[in-house]
Amino acid sequence: MKKWNMIIDVAECTNCNLCTLATMDEYVGNEWPRYSAPMPKHGHKWINILQKERGQLPMIDIAYVPTMCNHCDNAPCMKAAPKGAIKKRWDGIVIIDPVKAKGQKQIVDACPYGHIWWNEELQLPQAWTFDAHLIDQGWQQTRGQQSCPTGAMRAIKVEDEEMARLAQEQNLEVMKPELGTKPRVYYRNLYRYAKCFIGGSVAEEKNGAIDCLEGASVQLIKDGVCVAVTTTDNYGDFKFDKLDENSGRYSVQIFASGRSKTLEANLGASINLGEIKL
Ligand code: SF4
Ligand code: SF4
């Protein structure tokens, strides 16, 4: 049976917020009976763009991550919602019933992702519905996807086995997999938000001038073991990415033209070691 999933490419999101605005346009002041009560004008972000800045100038990057209800297959919110207030549809979509969920504020805290919003006026927990009212009219994409100028988000309806194959082939990840919630929202290039890097720029003195050193070999050592190797580019830059935050001490060893240099780094967040003269 084919079910809905969302694939989001973190590298393609520019933080334009058009998906957030399109979703507000769809839901603010609009009631979709059996799907959702109106979203309040202020205070809710059913599609919420997270932001992460990594490194230090000049080696710096910024990632934007659109987040929304993950339509989990093992949804903790459902366990906290008596009287059938939240249901999982056959096509994978999770719906908070706008009538049965009334007054059930405990549902908000049950989402480990913070994707349920409390509507104070209506006394109702609310979350992004995957635009199920449009999907049920035959839409093949969501309002957010339709509005996205970069193609960063894409809804696809495939069998679970096919989705698992795509996830493996394309290195797609979900948020907080350790929770076992089985999200249906997948991310490409999530490392730009969730991981960190050690980088630097290697230079050498040549004919009285400081010049970028291209082609130097750089090794990353952890607990005495070489865990990655790279070479500097034509700007003398190197970068070891996809490292775990707060993963402790590393050594960076640089070799070129019979010379070498070793630097130590204690990795909390991303580090730019700056200019390194060999
Ligand atoms: S992301 Fe939160 S609200 Fe959405 S299905 Fe999962 S637990 Fe429920
Ligand atoms: S519309 Fe696309 S590019 Fe803009 S914030 Fe949303 S996902 Fe990112």
CSV table of C-alpha atoms and ligand atoms in Angstrom, one decimal:
chain,number,residue,atom,x,y,z
A,1,MET,CA,0.0,0.0,0.0
A,2,LYS,CA,1.4,3.4,-1.0
A,3,LYS,CA,1.8,6.0,1.8
A,4,TRP,CA,2.8,9.6,2.0
A,5,ASN,CA,6.3,10.8,2.9
A,6,MET,CA,8.1,14.1,2.7
A,7,ILE,CA,11.7,14.5,1.5
A,8,ILE,CA,13.4,17.7,2.4
A,9,ASP,CA,16.8,18.8,1.2
A,10,VAL,CA,18.5,21.0,3.8
A,11,ALA,CA,21.1,22.1,1.2
A,12,GLU,CA,18.3,23.6,-1.0
A,13,CYS,CA,16.4,25.5,1.7
A,14,THR,CA,17.1,29.3,1.6
A,15,ASN,CA,14.9,30.3,4.5
A,16,CYS,CA,12.6,32.2,2.3
A,17,ASN,CA,9.7,31.0,4.5
A,18,LEU,CA,7.3,30.8,1.5
A,19,CYS,CA,6.3,27.3,2.7
A,20,THR,CA,5.4,28.6,6.1
A,21,LEU,CA,3.4,31.5,4.6
A,22,ALA,CA,1.6,29.2,2.1
A,23,THR,CA,0.6,26.9,5.0
A,24,MET,CA,-0.7,29.9,7.0
A,25,ASP,CA,-2.6,31.0,3.9
A,26,GLU,CA,-4.2,27.6,3.8
A,27,TYR,CA,-5.2,27.3,7.4
A,28,VAL,CA,-5.5,30.8,9.1
A,29,GLY,CA,-9.1,31.6,9.3
A,30,ASN,CA,-10.1,28.5,7.3
A,31,GLU,CA,-11.9,25.5,8.8
A,32,TRP,CA,-11.5,22.1,7.1
A,33,PRO,CA,-14.1,19.9,8.8
A,34,ARG,CA,-12.8,16.5,10.0
A,35,TYR,CA,-9.2,17.7,9.2
A,36,SER,CA,-8.4,20.9,11.1
A,37,ALA,CA,-9.9,23.9,12.8
A,38,PRO,CA,-8.6,27.4,11.8
A,39,MET,CA,-5.0,28.1,12.6
A,40,PRO,CA,-4.6,31.3,14.7
A,41,LYS,CA,-3.2,34.3,13.0
A,42,HIS,CA,-0.3,34.6,15.5
A,43,GLY,CA,1.8,32.2,17.5
A,44,HIS,CA,1.7,29.0,15.5
A,45,LYS,CA,4.3,27.7,13.0
A,46,TRP,CA,3.0,24.5,11.6
A,47,ILE,CA,6.0,24.6,9.3
A,48,ASN,CA,8.9,25.9,11.3
A,49,ILE,CA,12.3,26.7,9.8
A,50,LEU,CA,15.2,25.9,12.1
A,51,GLN,CA,18.6,27.5,11.6
A,52,LYS,CA,22.2,26.6,12.4
A,53,GLU,CA,25.3,28.6,11.8
A,54,ARG,CA,28.5,26.5,11.8
A,55,GLY,CA,32.2,27.5,12.0
A,56,GLN,CA,33.9,30.9,12.3
A,57,LEU,CA,34.7,33.4,9.5
A,58,PRO,CA,35.8,33.0,6.9
A,59,MET,CA,34.9,29.3,7.0
A,60,ILE,CA,31.2,29.4,7.9
A,61,ASP,CA,28.0,28.0,6.6
A,62,ILE,CA,24.3,28.3,7.6
A,63,ALA,CA,21.7,25.5,7.3
A,64,TYR,CA,18.0,26.0,7.3
A,65,VAL,CA,15.8,23.1,8.2
A,66,PRO,CA,12.0,23.1,7.5
A,67,THR,CA,10.3,21.1,10.3
A,68,MET,CA,6.7,20.0,10.7
A,69,CYS,CA,4.7,17.2,12.1
A,70,ASN,CA,6.6,14.1,11.0
A,71,HIS,CA,3.4,11.9,10.7
A,72,CYS,CA,5.2,9.3,12.8
A,73,ASP,CA,4.2,5.6,12.4
A,74,ASN,CA,4.9,5.1,16.1
A,75,ALA,CA,3.5,8.4,17.2
A,76,PRO,CA,3.8,9.2,21.0
A,77,CYS,CA,1.1,11.9,20.6
A,78,MET,CA,-1.4,9.1,19.8
A,79,LYS,CA,-0.7,7.3,23.0
A,80,ALA,CA,-1.5,10.5,24.9
A,81,ALA,CA,-4.7,11.1,23.1
A,82,PRO,CA,-7.7,9.1,24.5
A,83,LYS,CA,-11.1,8.9,22.8
A,84,GLY,CA,-9.6,8.5,19.4
A,85,ALA,CA,-8.5,12.2,19.4
A,86,ILE,CA,-5.6,11.4,17.0
A,87,LYS,CA,-5.8,8.9,14.2
A,88,LYS,CA,-3.3,7.4,11.8
A,89,ARG,CA,-4.8,7.1,8.3
A,90,TRP,CA,-4.1,4.2,5.9
A,91,ASP,CA,-2.0,6.5,3.8
A,92,GLY,CA,0.4,7.4,6.7
A,93,ILE,CA,-1.0,10.8,7.6
A,94,VAL,CA,-1.7,11.6,11.3
A,95,ILE,CA,-4.7,13.7,12.0
A,96,ILE,CA,-5.5,15.4,15.3
A,97,ASP,CA,-9.3,15.3,15.3
A,98,PRO,CA,-10.5,19.0,15.7
A,99,VAL,CA,-13.5,17.9,17.7
A,100,LYS,CA,-12.4,15.0,19.8
A,101,ALA,CA,-9.1,16.6,20.8
A,102,LYS,CA,-10.8,19.7,22.2
A,103,GLY,CA,-9.5,20.5,25.7
A,104,GLN,CA,-6.7,17.8,25.5
A,105,LYS,CA,-3.8,20.1,26.2
A,106,GLN,CA,-1.6,17.1,27.4
A,107,ILE,CA,-1.3,16.2,23.7
A,108,VAL,CA,1.0,19.2,23.1
A,109,ASP,CA,3.6,17.9,25.5
A,110,ALA,CA,3.4,14.3,24.1
A,111,CYS,CA,5.1,15.3,20.8
A,112,PRO,CA,8.9,14.9,21.4
A,113,TYR,CA,9.5,17.2,18.4
A,114,GLY,CA,7.5,20.2,19.6
A,115,HIS,CA,5.3,20.1,16.5
A,116,ILE,CA,1.9,20.4,18.3
A,117,TRP,CA,0.7,23.9,18.9
A,118,TRP,CA,-2.0,24.9,21.4
A,119,ASN,CA,-4.8,27.0,20.2
A,120,GLU,CA,-5.8,28.9,23.3
A,121,GLU,CA,-9.0,30.4,21.8
A,122,LEU,CA,-10.3,27.1,20.6
A,123,GLN,CA,-8.7,25.0,23.4
A,124,LEU,CA,-7.3,22.7,20.8
A,125,PRO,CA,-4.0,21.0,20.0
A,126,GLN,CA,-3.1,21.5,16.4
A,127,ALA,CA,-0.4,20.3,13.9
A,128,TRP,CA,0.3,20.3,10.2
A,129,THR,CA,-2.0,17.8,8.6
A,130,PHE,CA,0.1,17.1,5.5
A,131,ASP,CA,-2.6,19.1,3.8
A,132,ALA,CA,-4.8,16.0,4.0
A,133,HIS,CA,-7.9,17.9,2.9
A,134,LEU,CA,-6.1,18.8,-0.4
A,135,ILE,CA,-4.5,15.3,-0.7
A,136,ASP,CA,-8.0,13.8,-0.5
A,137,GLN,CA,-9.1,16.1,-3.4
A,138,GLY,CA,-6.3,14.6,-5.5
A,139,TRP,CA,-3.5,17.0,-4.8
A,140,GLN,CA,-0.1,15.3,-5.4
A,141,GLN,CA,1.8,18.0,-3.5
A,142,THR,CA,1.4,20.1,-0.4
A,143,ARG,CA,0.9,23.9,-0.3
A,144,GLY,CA,4.4,24.3,1.1
A,145,GLN,CA,5.9,22.2,-1.7
A,146,GLN,CA,4.0,24.1,-4.3
A,147,SER,CA,5.3,27.4,-3.0
A,148,CYS,CA,8.9,26.4,-2.6
A,149,PRO,CA,11.1,28.1,-5.3
A,150,THR,CA,14.1,25.8,-4.9
A,151,GLY,CA,12.4,22.4,-4.8
A,152,ALA,CA,13.7,21.8,-1.3
A,153,MET,CA,10.6,19.8,-0.3
A,154,ARG,CA,8.9,17.0,-2.1
A,155,ALA,CA,5.9,14.8,-1.0
A,156,ILE,CA,6.0,11.3,-2.4
A,157,LYS,CA,3.5,8.5,-2.1
A,158,VAL,CA,5.3,5.1,-2.2
A,159,GLU,CA,5.3,1.7,-0.5
A,160,ASP,CA,7.2,1.6,2.8
A,161,GLU,CA,9.7,-0.8,1.3
A,162,GLU,CA,10.4,1.7,-1.6
A,163,MET,CA,10.8,4.5,0.9
A,164,ALA,CA,13.2,2.5,2.9
A,165,ARG,CA,15.2,1.8,-0.3
A,166,LEU,CA,15.3,5.5,-1.2
A,167,ALA,CA,16.3,6.5,2.3
A,168,GLN,CA,19.2,4.1,2.1
A,169,GLU,CA,20.3,4.9,-1.4
A,170,GLN,CA,20.1,8.7,-0.9
A,171,ASN,CA,21.4,8.8,2.7
A,172,LEU,CA,18.1,10.3,3.9
A,173,GLU,CA,17.7,10.8,7.7
A,174,VAL,CA,14.9,11.4,10.0
A,175,MET,CA,14.8,13.7,13.1
A,176,LYS,CA,15.7,11.9,16.4
A,177,PRO,CA,15.7,8.4,15.1
A,178,GLU,CA,16.8,7.2,18.5
A,179,LEU,CA,13.2,7.8,19.8
A,180,GLY,CA,11.8,5.1,17.6
A,181,THR,CA,8.9,7.2,16.5
A,182,LYS,CA,9.4,6.3,12.8
A,183,PRO,CA,8.9,9.7,11.2
A,184,ARG,CA,7.6,10.0,7.6
A,185,VAL,CA,9.5,13.3,7.0
A,186,TYR,CA,13.0,12.5,5.7
A,187,TYR,CA,16.0,14.9,5.3
A,188,ARG,CA,18.8,15.0,2.8
A,189,ASN,CA,22.0,16.7,3.9
A,190,LEU,CA,20.9,16.9,7.5
A,191,TYR,CA,24.5,16.8,8.6
A,192,ARG,CA,24.7,20.5,7.8
A,193,TYR,CA,22.4,21.0,10.8
A,194,ALA,CA,23.1,18.1,13.0
A,195,LYS,CA,26.8,17.5,12.7
A,196,CYS,CA,29.9,19.7,12.8
A,197,PHE,CA,33.3,20.1,11.1
A,198,ILE,CA,36.9,20.8,11.7
A,199,GLY,CA,38.4,23.0,9.0
A,200,GLY,CA,41.3,25.3,8.3
A,201,SER,CA,43.5,26.9,5.6
A,202,VAL,CA,47.1,25.8,5.0
A,203,ALA,CA,49.6,28.3,3.7
A,204,GLU,CA,53.3,28.4,3.1
A,205,GLU,CA,55.9,31.1,2.7
A,206,LYS,CA,57.3,31.2,-0.9
A,207,ASN,CA,59.7,33.8,-2.2
A,208,GLY,CA,58.9,36.1,0.7
A,209,ALA,CA,55.2,35.9,0.2
A,210,ILE,CA,52.5,33.9,2.0
A,211,ASP,CA,50.6,31.7,-0.5
A,212,CYS,CA,47.8,29.1,-0.2
A,213,LEU,CA,49.1,25.6,-0.2
A,214,GLU,CA,47.2,23.3,-2.5
A,215,GLY,CA,47.4,19.6,-2.4
A,216,ALA,CA,48.7,19.2,1.2
A,217,SER,CA,47.6,15.9,2.8
A,218,VAL,CA,45.6,16.3,6.0
A,219,GLN,CA,44.7,13.5,8.4
A,220,LEU,CA,42.2,13.5,11.2
A,221,ILE,CA,43.3,11.5,14.2
A,222,LYS,CA,40.9,10.3,16.9
A,223,ASP,CA,42.2,8.2,19.9
A,224,GLY,CA,45.4,7.5,17.9
A,225,VAL,CA,43.5,6.2,14.9
A,226,CYS,CA,43.3,8.0,11.5
A,227,VAL,CA,39.6,8.4,10.9
A,228,ALA,CA,39.7,10.6,7.7
A,229,VAL,CA,42.1,11.9,5.1
A,230,THR,CA,41.7,14.8,2.7
A,231,THR,CA,43.8,17.2,0.7
A,232,THR,CA,43.8,21.0,0.6
A,233,ASP,CA,42.1,22.7,-2.3
A,234,ASN,CA,43.4,25.6,-4.4
A,235,TYR,CA,42.7,28.0,-1.5
A,236,GLY,CA,44.6,25.8,0.9
A,237,ASP,CA,41.3,24.9,2.6
A,238,PHE,CA,40.4,21.6,4.1
A,239,LYS,CA,37.3,20.4,6.0
A,240,PHE,CA,36.4,17.3,7.9
A,241,ASP,CA,32.6,17.3,8.1
A,242,LYS,CA,29.8,15.1,9.5
A,243,LEU,CA,31.6,14.8,12.9
A,244,ASP,CA,29.6,14.4,16.1
A,245,GLU,CA,29.1,17.5,18.3
A,246,ASN,CA,30.9,17.3,21.6
A,247,SER,CA,32.9,14.3,20.4
A,248,GLY,CA,36.1,15.4,22.2
A,249,ARG,CA,39.7,15.7,21.2
A,250,TYR,CA,41.1,15.3,17.7
A,251,SER,CA,44.5,15.8,16.1
A,252,VAL,CA,44.9,17.3,12.7
A,253,GLN,CA,48.2,16.3,10.9
A,254,ILE,CA,49.2,18.2,7.8
A,255,PHE,CA,51.9,16.9,5.4
A,256,ALA,CA,53.4,18.6,2.3
A,257,SER,CA,56.8,18.7,0.6
A,258,GLY,CA,58.5,16.7,3.5
A,259,ARG,CA,57.2,19.1,6.1
A,260,SER,CA,54.4,18.4,8.7
A,261,LYS,CA,52.5,20.1,11.4
A,262,THR,CA,50.1,18.7,14.1
A,263,LEU,CA,47.3,20.7,15.7
A,264,GLU,CA,44.9,19.7,18.5
A,265,ALA,CA,41.2,20.4,18.5
A,266,ASN,CA,38.6,19.8,21.2
A,267,LEU,CA,35.3,19.5,19.3
A,268,GLY,CA,32.2,21.0,20.8
A,269,ALA,CA,30.7,22.8,17.9
A,270,SER,CA,32.3,23.3,14.4
A,271,ILE,CA,35.9,24.7,14.5
A,272,ASN,CA,37.8,26.7,12.0
A,273,LEU,CA,41.5,26.3,12.9
A,274,GLY,CA,42.2,29.4,10.8
A,275,GLU,CA,45.4,29.9,8.8
A,276,ILE,CA,48.0,27.3,9.4
A,277,LYS,CA,51.5,28.0,8.2
A,278,LEU,CA,53.5,25.0,7.2
B,1,SF4,S1,5.8,14.6,15.0
B,1,SF4,FE1,4.8,14.8,17.0
B,1,SF4,S2,2.7,15.4,16.5
B,1,SF4,FE2,3.5,14.6,14.6
B,1,SF4,S3,3.0,12.4,14.6
B,1,SF4,FE3,5.0,12.6,15.5
B,1,SF4,S4,4.6,12.7,17.7
B,1,SF4,FE4,2.7,13.2,16.7
B,2,SF4,S1,9.8,27.5,0.6
B,2,SF4,FE1,11.5,26.0,0.2
B,2,SF4,S2,13.3,27.3,0.3
B,2,SF4,FE2,11.7,28.5,1.2
B,2,SF4,S3,11.9,28.1,3.4
B,2,SF4,FE3,10.4,26.6,2.6
B,2,SF4,S4,11.6,24.8,2.1
B,2,SF4,FE4,13.0,26.5,2.4
